[in-house]
């Protein structure tokens, strides 16, 4: 047996290598003689289809999951990726709105400032893409996270919460205003803290909060309070503007009183002609609005329980008093703190720094908005009385002591630290609020203070004179200094003027303030919006307050302004139709109320306003034309010059036929001949002028136009002939039909006069004097005369031979024209109606027409025309008896025609005429036979 040592030596024996021999392979050598092939697994390596991705191949689920990561950089990158993905794929926003909004809202209270800033940027982007109605289901969650951020212990999170509030106020003010029960308390806690019980505050809660001072913020305490007050003012503005108006609610005192703003009632214009015969249905909605406003008690979710004292809607004076009792002392304390550090010298107490001015402006704006939280007028009166009793002394002491305020110019050297300070202010959001003009501050202070003045019989001049006097002086100087004011500042000033005029009830104060406003109104080159605002102020003041306040009705300035309106209307014309319409909205009710100054000015400028060429009645839109026609009913007198203008207005065609008939009816009703005049002493329209107006309107052409027409050689002139004694001037179809409607109204008005015989005698003399000697007559004039004479003819009155011969010529000429009218059926019907009415009504007219038919005087081309005229007369049933009454004359004409064509061949027109004659003759004999039998 081998020993153990020998075995070990056998295992590790050294192999002897010999020169020239191949080296033996090792036992553990790797065999490299193999081939490899690639293995493809496409289905295994393929990712699931998760939709669009970012540049880093992250989909929306991956990005949302990263928002829960501990690392702030990863969360910030996920927010940036979400914005990148959503901006490239906008459809994903609404699909994942719930998940995205909930995750982003949770980051409002993140401890890292960069994450919160990225979340605010993403929220602003999302808010630009989603409408409020899509966000409404998720808004309670956003509001809850916003509340957590605003009440967070970290001051940096509170500052970023205000930026979130800015985004929601910008895009969803209506939704945010519904959360006022919680957010208003949050605003208070941002600048104050509740005092502990037992510190001596009253039971009403006044003084329950005290201001807080923090040294950890990047801005001063005053700048932080200004930042919070800016947001509070914007939030209260949203609450006021987004509140739905209900019955008995006033929209706004101030600009809304004379500038059309949201919440005004839209009138419904119903055309009753369309519904007279049941052609359409009328839908009546509540609140006199153009759109129905359904009220439903259903709510998607119950309202959350609010804190103590804020569980009611901000619509009653008691609820607003509860909140204002806490807020107003804080605002006064903020101003006392700011003003105490600002006052350097006694002479410069009225000069404020830019920061103090911005702070005071925000305080006054919030005070003004608190009053507007109650929409009902009676609730506002209660709230005004409460403010007066509680805070009038404080307001006079702190606000009115140095009124009016100015801006203090501070010479400051630029330092390196200024850039850092400005950046901090921009980050806090206070830079935008510090740019307040002194005028805006003073005007806002006037708005707040005048609401505290006593009204009506309770007013005591000596009690409020110490602070109302400076306001009155400031208003008068600001409006009268010749400077041009912006629309916003002017609207606020006018609100103050309105309030002072209504409450003080003094004619001296009224004329003093209105004189200043009138100076502003008389300035030249004013913007259209400013001019419209001033015009609406005067208009609403006169229309709404004139009857309830005699001192306004007796105002000398208001009377002067009313007298200037017709002159302004003439000068303005069609250059600004909207402003002209606004002028007419004042002129019309003032004329209806019988304002002397306005009516005298209107009478003086009537011919310019109703000028047929360039007057307002023909250049303004239809609605304004209608108002001008309605104003005619209140005009004191209608001189001959004005009636001539009105007649041309009716006939030029620049107003519609309906308006022209309304104008004619207005003139008719103002005449004593109509029997509707109430006073016998004042005669607006003389009888001679009345009849001249109606005859000129009846003819449609003035004497100068008819005289000029006799020498015309226009293409529309039809030459005279044996069958057309008059040379007819063919008017256009539109002009003819327009004049035909006017003729109907003229005949109706003349037909209602007391003595028809006298009226017909006047019209007959006018026709004989002005028309009988004419050679060229327009077709509309012939049709009008043929239509009017039968309507006015009295059975006991025989027309003169001159009139009969003229009517005969007109009738022949129009019958000849009738045969040439082929395309215009309406004109042909009107012409035939006029001819038939004259031939069947006027005695001896048909006989004169038949006597004028001299067959042997006609040329061969005129004979068919004569036959067609006779056939037309014979075919009419109601004219057969009249034709048979002249049977001998008719038989003579037909015999002459038959002798003229006595050959074997007979023309077709002659055959038709003989057939009509035989049918008419046989029918007449049958009727005579039946009459003999009975």
Coordinates of C-alpha atoms in Angstrom, one line a residue, residues 521 531 535 539 561 564-573 576-589 598 627 631:
X521 CA -70.2 116.7 -20.0
X531 CA -69.8 110.4 -23.2
X535 CA -75.4 110.8 -20.8
X539 CA -80.9 110.4 -18.2
X561 CA -79.1 119.7 -20.2
X564 CA -79.4 120.8 -25.3
X565 CA -80.4 117.3 -26.2
X566 CA -82.2 118.1 -29.6
X567 CA -79.2 120.2 -30.6
X568 CA -76.8 117.3 -29.8
X569 CA -79.0 115.0 -31.8
X570 CA -78.9 117.1 -34.9
X571 CA -75.1 117.5 -34.6
X572 CA -74.5 113.9 -33.9
X573 CA -76.7 112.4 -36.6
X576 CA -72.7 107.4 -33.7
X577 CA -76.1 105.6 -33.9
X578 CA -75.7 104.1 -30.4
X579 CA -75.2 107.5 -28.8
X580 CA -78.1 109.0 -30.8
X581 CA -80.3 106.1 -29.6
X582 CA -79.3 106.9 -26.1
X583 CA -80.2 110.6 -26.6
X584 CA -83.6 109.5 -27.9
X585 CA -84.2 107.3 -24.9
X586 CA -84.1 110.5 -22.8
X587 CA -85.9 112.8 -25.2
X588 CA -88.9 110.5 -25.6
X589 CA -89.9 110.2 -21.9
X598 CA -87.0 120.2 -24.0
X627 CA -88.8 106.8 -31.5
X631 CA -92.0 111.9 -30.4

